[in-house]
CSV table of C-alpha atoms and ligand atoms in Angstrom, one decimal:
chain,number,residue,atom,x,y,z
A,3,MET,CA,-3.0,-10.9,-18.4
A,4,LYS,CA,-2.2,-7.9,-16.1
A,5,VAL,CA,-4.9,-6.3,-14.1
A,6,THR,CA,-5.4,-2.8,-15.5
A,7,ILE,CA,-7.2,0.3,-14.3
A,8,ASN,CA,-10.0,-0.6,-16.8
A,9,ASP,CA,-10.5,-3.8,-14.8
A,10,PHE,CA,-10.7,-1.8,-11.6
A,11,LEU,CA,-13.4,0.5,-13.1
A,12,LYS,CA,-15.4,-2.5,-14.4
A,13,MET,CA,-15.3,-4.4,-11.1
A,14,LYS,CA,-17.2,-1.6,-9.3
A,15,PRO,CA,-20.5,-1.8,-11.2
A,16,GLU,CA,-20.2,-5.6,-11.3
A,17,GLY,CA,-20.0,-5.6,-7.5
A,18,LYS,CA,-16.8,-7.6,-7.5
A,19,LYS,CA,-14.5,-6.7,-4.6
A,20,ILE,CA,-11.1,-5.5,-5.5
A,21,THR,CA,-8.3,-7.2,-3.4
A,22,MET,CA,-5.0,-5.4,-2.6
A,23,LEU,CA,-2.1,-6.1,-0.3
A,24,THR,CA,1.3,-4.5,0.1
A,25,ALA,CA,4.6,-6.2,-0.8
A,26,TYR,CA,8.1,-4.8,-0.8
A,27,ASP,CA,10.3,-7.5,-2.3
A,28,TYR,CA,10.6,-10.3,-4.8
A,29,PRO,CA,9.6,-13.4,-2.7
A,30,PHE,CA,6.6,-11.8,-1.0
A,31,ALA,CA,5.4,-10.2,-4.2
A,32,GLN,CA,5.5,-13.6,-5.9
A,33,ILE,CA,3.4,-15.1,-3.2
A,34,VAL,CA,0.9,-12.2,-3.2
A,35,ASP,CA,0.6,-12.4,-7.0
A,36,GLU,CA,0.2,-16.2,-6.9
A,37,ALA,CA,-2.6,-15.8,-4.4
A,38,GLY,CA,-4.5,-13.9,-7.0
A,39,MET,CA,-4.6,-10.4,-5.4
A,40,ASP,CA,-5.7,-7.8,-8.0
A,41,ALA,CA,-3.2,-5.2,-6.9
A,42,ILE,CA,0.1,-4.9,-5.0
A,43,LEU,CA,0.9,-1.6,-3.3
A,44,VAL,CA,4.6,-1.0,-2.8
A,45,GLY,CA,3.6,1.2,0.2
A,46,ASP,CA,5.8,3.7,1.9
A,47,SER,CA,4.8,1.7,5.0
A,48,LEU,CA,8.0,-0.1,4.1
A,49,ALA,CA,9.7,2.6,6.1
A,50,MET,CA,8.1,1.2,9.3
A,51,VAL,CA,7.7,-2.5,8.6
A,52,VAL,CA,10.9,-3.1,6.6
A,53,GLN,CA,13.3,-0.3,7.5
A,54,GLY,CA,12.3,-0.2,11.2
A,55,LEU,CA,11.7,3.6,11.2
A,56,GLU,CA,9.4,5.5,13.4
A,57,ASN,CA,7.0,6.7,10.7
A,58,THR,CA,6.8,6.8,6.8
A,59,LEU,CA,8.4,10.3,6.4
A,60,PRO,CA,12.1,9.4,5.9
A,61,VAL,CA,11.8,6.9,3.1
A,62,THR,CA,13.3,8.2,-0.2
A,63,MET,CA,12.4,8.1,-3.8
A,64,ASP,CA,15.4,6.0,-4.6
A,65,GLU,CA,14.5,3.5,-1.9
A,66,MET,CA,10.9,3.3,-3.2
A,67,ILE,CA,12.2,2.7,-6.7
A,68,TYR,CA,14.5,0.0,-5.5
A,69,HIS,CA,11.7,-1.9,-3.8
A,70,THR,CA,9.2,-1.4,-6.6
A,71,LYS,CA,11.7,-2.9,-9.1
A,72,MET,CA,11.9,-6.0,-7.0
A,73,VAL,CA,8.1,-6.3,-6.8
A,74,SER,CA,7.6,-5.7,-10.5
A,75,ARG,CA,10.1,-8.4,-11.4
A,76,ALA,CA,8.1,-11.0,-9.5
A,77,VAL,CA,4.6,-10.1,-10.6
A,78,LYS,CA,2.7,-11.6,-13.5
A,79,ARG,CA,-0.9,-10.6,-13.0
A,80,ALA,CA,-1.5,-8.0,-10.2
A,81,MET,CA,-1.4,-4.3,-10.9
A,82,VAL,CA,1.8,-2.8,-9.2
A,83,ILE,CA,1.2,0.5,-7.6
A,84,GLY,CA,4.1,2.6,-6.4
A,85,ASP,CA,3.5,4.7,-3.4
A,86,MET,CA,5.0,8.2,-3.7
A,87,PRO,CA,7.0,9.1,-0.6
A,88,TYR,CA,6.9,12.3,1.4
A,89,LEU,CA,8.2,15.3,-0.5
A,90,SER,CA,8.3,13.5,-3.8
A,91,TYR,CA,5.1,15.3,-5.0
A,92,GLN,CA,4.2,18.0,-2.4
A,93,VAL,CA,6.5,20.8,-3.6
A,94,SER,CA,5.5,21.2,-7.2
A,95,VAL,CA,3.6,19.7,-10.1
A,96,GLU,CA,6.8,19.2,-11.9
A,97,ASP,CA,8.3,17.2,-9.1
A,98,ALA,CA,5.1,15.1,-8.9
A,99,VAL,CA,5.1,14.2,-12.6
A,100,ARG,CA,8.8,13.5,-12.8
A,101,ASN,CA,8.9,11.3,-9.7
A,102,ALA,CA,5.7,9.5,-10.6
A,103,GLY,CA,7.2,8.9,-14.0
A,104,ARG,CA,10.1,7.1,-12.4
A,105,PHE,CA,7.8,4.5,-10.9
A,106,ILE,CA,6.5,3.7,-14.4
A,107,LYS,CA,9.7,4.2,-16.4
A,108,GLU,CA,12.4,2.8,-14.1
A,109,ALA,CA,10.5,0.5,-11.7
A,110,GLY,CA,7.9,-1.2,-13.8
A,111,ALA,CA,4.8,0.0,-11.9
A,112,GLN,CA,1.5,0.5,-13.6
A,113,ALA,CA,0.2,3.2,-11.3
A,114,VAL,CA,1.2,5.4,-8.4
A,115,LYS,CA,-0.6,6.5,-5.2
A,116,ILE,CA,-0.4,9.9,-3.5
A,117,GLU,CA,-1.8,11.2,-0.3
A,118,GLY,CA,-3.9,14.3,0.1
A,119,GLY,CA,-7.3,15.9,-0.6
A,120,ARG,CA,-8.2,18.8,-2.9
A,121,GLU,CA,-4.6,20.2,-2.4
A,122,ALA,CA,-3.3,17.2,-4.4
A,123,ALA,CA,-5.8,17.6,-7.2
A,124,GLU,CA,-3.6,19.6,-9.6
A,125,LYS,CA,-0.9,17.0,-9.2
A,126,VAL,CA,-3.3,14.2,-9.9
A,127,GLU,CA,-4.5,16.0,-13.0
A,128,ALA,CA,-0.9,16.6,-14.3
A,129,MET,CA,0.2,13.0,-13.7
A,130,THR,CA,-3.0,11.7,-15.4
A,131,LYS,CA,-2.3,13.9,-18.4
A,132,ALA,CA,1.2,12.5,-18.4
A,133,GLU,CA,-0.4,9.0,-18.8
A,134,ILE,CA,0.3,8.0,-15.2
A,135,PRO,CA,-2.7,6.4,-13.5
A,136,VAL,CA,-3.1,7.8,-10.0
A,137,MET,CA,-4.7,6.3,-6.9
A,138,ALA,CA,-5.6,9.1,-4.4
A,139,HIS,CA,-5.4,8.5,-0.7
A,140,ILE,CA,-7.6,10.4,1.8
A,141,GLY,CA,-8.7,10.1,5.4
A,142,LEU,CA,-5.8,9.2,7.6
A,143,THR,CA,-2.8,10.1,5.5
A,144,PRO,CA,0.3,8.9,7.4
A,145,GLN,CA,2.6,11.5,5.8
A,146,ALA,CA,0.5,14.1,7.6
A,147,VAL,CA,1.1,12.5,11.0
A,148,HIS,CA,2.6,15.6,12.6
A,149,ARG,CA,-0.4,17.8,11.4
A,150,MET,CA,-2.9,15.2,12.5
A,151,GLY,CA,-1.1,14.8,15.9
A,152,GLY,CA,-0.9,11.0,15.5
A,153,TYR,CA,-2.6,8.2,13.6
A,154,LYS,CA,-6.2,9.0,14.4
A,155,VAL,CA,-9.6,8.2,12.8
A,156,GLN,CA,-10.6,11.0,10.4
A,157,GLY,CA,-13.9,12.4,9.3
A,158,ARG,CA,-15.7,12.1,12.6
A,159,THR,CA,-17.3,15.6,12.7
A,160,GLU,CA,-19.9,16.7,10.2
A,161,GLU,CA,-17.5,19.3,8.8
A,162,ALA,CA,-14.6,16.9,8.4
A,163,ALA,CA,-17.0,14.4,6.7
A,164,LYS,CA,-18.2,17.0,4.3
A,165,THR,CA,-14.6,18.0,3.4
A,166,LEU,CA,-13.8,14.3,2.7
A,167,LEU,CA,-16.9,13.9,0.6
A,168,GLU,CA,-16.0,16.9,-1.4
A,169,ASP,CA,-12.3,16.0,-1.7
A,170,ALA,CA,-13.2,12.5,-3.1
A,171,LYS,CA,-15.3,14.1,-5.9
A,172,ILE,CA,-12.5,16.7,-6.7
A,173,LEU,CA,-9.9,13.9,-6.9
A,174,GLN,CA,-12.1,11.8,-9.1
A,175,ASP,CA,-12.7,14.8,-11.4
A,176,ALA,CA,-9.0,15.4,-11.4
A,177,GLY,CA,-8.5,12.0,-13.0
A,178,ALA,CA,-7.8,9.6,-10.1
A,179,PHE,CA,-8.7,6.1,-11.2
A,180,SER,CA,-9.4,5.0,-7.6
A,181,LEU,CA,-9.5,6.3,-4.1
A,182,LEU,CA,-7.9,4.7,-1.0
A,183,LEU,CA,-9.9,5.5,2.1
A,184,GLU,CA,-8.0,5.1,5.4
A,185,ALA,CA,-9.4,5.1,8.9
A,186,ILE,CA,-12.7,6.8,8.5
A,187,PRO,CA,-16.1,5.8,9.8
A,188,ALA,CA,-17.8,3.0,7.8
A,189,GLU,CA,-20.9,5.0,7.1
A,190,LEU,CA,-18.9,7.9,5.6
A,191,ALA,CA,-16.9,5.5,3.5
A,192,ALA,CA,-20.1,4.0,2.2
A,193,GLN,CA,-21.4,7.6,1.3
A,194,ILE,CA,-18.1,8.4,-0.5
A,195,THR,CA,-18.2,5.0,-2.3
A,196,ASN,CA,-21.8,5.5,-3.5
A,197,GLY,CA,-21.0,9.0,-4.7
A,198,LEU,CA,-18.2,8.0,-7.0
A,199,PHE,CA,-17.9,6.1,-10.3
A,200,VAL,CA,-14.3,5.2,-9.5
A,201,PRO,CA,-13.7,2.4,-7.0
A,202,THR,CA,-12.7,3.0,-3.4
A,203,ILE,CA,-10.2,0.8,-1.6
A,204,GLY,CA,-10.6,0.8,2.2
A,205,ILE,CA,-8.2,0.2,5.1
A,206,GLY,CA,-10.0,0.8,8.4
A,207,ALA,CA,-12.9,2.2,6.4
A,208,GLY,CA,-15.5,-0.6,6.9
A,209,PRO,CA,-17.1,-3.2,4.6
A,210,HIS,CA,-18.8,-0.9,2.1
A,211,CYS,CA,-15.7,0.1,0.0
A,212,ASP,CA,-15.3,-1.4,-3.4
A,213,GLY,CA,-12.1,-3.2,-2.3
A,214,GLN,CA,-9.8,-3.7,0.7
A,215,VAL,CA,-6.1,-3.3,1.3
A,216,LEU,CA,-3.9,-4.2,4.3
A,217,VAL,CA,-0.1,-4.2,5.0
A,218,ILE,CA,1.3,-7.7,4.5
A,219,HIS,CA,3.5,-7.6,7.6
A,220,ASP,CA,0.3,-7.0,9.7
A,221,VAL,CA,-1.6,-9.8,7.9
A,222,LEU,CA,1.2,-12.3,8.4
A,223,GLY,CA,2.1,-11.3,12.0
A,224,LEU,CA,5.5,-9.8,11.1
A,225,PHE,CA,5.0,-6.4,12.6
A,226,GLU,CA,4.5,-6.1,16.4
A,227,ARG,CA,5.2,-2.5,17.3
A,228,PHE,CA,1.5,-1.7,17.2
A,229,VAL,CA,-1.6,-3.4,15.7
A,230,PRO,CA,-4.3,-1.0,14.6
A,231,LYS,CA,-7.9,-2.0,15.3
A,232,PHE,CA,-8.6,-2.5,11.5
A,233,VAL,CA,-5.9,-5.2,11.1
A,234,LYS,CA,-6.8,-8.8,11.0
A,235,ARG,CA,-3.9,-11.1,11.5
A,236,TYR,CA,-4.2,-14.2,9.3
A,237,ALA,CA,-0.9,-15.9,10.3
A,238,ASN,CA,1.9,-15.7,12.8
A,239,LEU,CA,4.9,-16.0,10.6
A,240,LYS,CA,7.2,-14.5,13.3
A,241,GLU,CA,6.4,-17.5,15.5
A,242,GLU,CA,7.0,-19.9,12.6
A,243,ALA,CA,10.3,-18.3,11.7
A,244,LEU,CA,11.5,-18.3,15.3
A,245,LYS,CA,10.7,-22.0,15.6
A,246,ALA,CA,12.5,-22.9,12.4
A,247,ILE,CA,15.6,-20.8,13.2
A,248,LYS,CA,15.8,-22.1,16.7
A,249,GLN,CA,15.7,-25.7,15.5
A,250,TYR,CA,18.4,-25.0,12.9
A,251,LYS,CA,20.6,-23.4,15.6
A,252,GLU,CA,20.0,-26.4,17.9
A,253,GLU,CA,20.8,-28.9,15.1
A,254,VAL,CA,24.0,-27.2,14.2
A,255,GLU,CA,25.1,-27.1,17.8
A,256,LYS,CA,24.3,-30.8,18.3
A,257,GLY,CA,25.9,-31.8,15.1
A,258,ILE,CA,22.6,-33.1,13.6
A,259,PHE,CA,22.8,-30.7,10.6
A,260,PRO,CA,24.3,-31.1,8.0
A,261,GLY,CA,23.4,-34.8,7.8
A,262,LYS,CA,24.7,-37.3,5.1
A,263,GLU,CA,21.9,-36.2,2.8
A,264,HIS,CA,23.1,-32.6,2.8
A,265,SER,CA,26.8,-33.5,2.3
A,266,PHE,CA,28.8,-34.4,-0.8
B,322,LIG,O1,1.9,2.6,2.6
B,322,LIG,C1,1.0,1.9,2.8
B,322,LIG,O2,1.2,0.7,3.0
B,322,LIG,C2,-0.3,2.4,2.7
B,322,LIG,C3,-1.5,1.6,3.4
B,322,LIG,C4,-2.6,2.5,3.6
B,322,LIG,C5,-1.9,0.4,2.7
B,322,LIG,O3,-0.5,3.4,2.2
């Protein structure tokens, strides 16, 4: 049975932590699903970790749909959440609903995620009314990298913290089924979490959120350009892959591969 937004809402009062990880293609989505993660985010982070771009801004709707389709095809249980790319929802409510609808209708996602505080509320409301579950993303919002002047921890001043607390409530009232909190002090994340009935999913937001999310390439050691403080690397797949590929090259060069058992 697929994880639904009702499961998310139930897990919070039960004190069960919600687990979420990104994936961008069929084989990794299959592994993440098999591992039992509750949700898979097809994050616009794919611009950086898959496409090799400087930031998340250039990735397009069509590219996000392409990747979300591959993930949906692989997943049996996890909720698939499509991340709405820059300019797919900022310009108008109509854009927001139409593009969010593509993730559901064309790509097989069960929900979408958008970045932004109170300014995103009317879009969250319209998408929710169009039967599209929305996860709202506040704190460090990477699509605002130029306004923020880099990837910096948010909500450090009293005023900024107050704004985030208010934004969280406004987005919940607008219909968001969950809030993603990125790079904010743990104490503030705890306050936001305790003030909401919808669950919070943290990344760099401390241990008191209702769930956690990370980028799979960070977790597996496949992205080296920079490693944020909040990342824990659980494997070094780059090293493993390098070892395997070097061995294959050597065996071809020495005539060891293919052997009899690989020949007809
Ligand atoms: O695009 C992404 O991967 C994200 C992270 C915060 C998980 O939004």
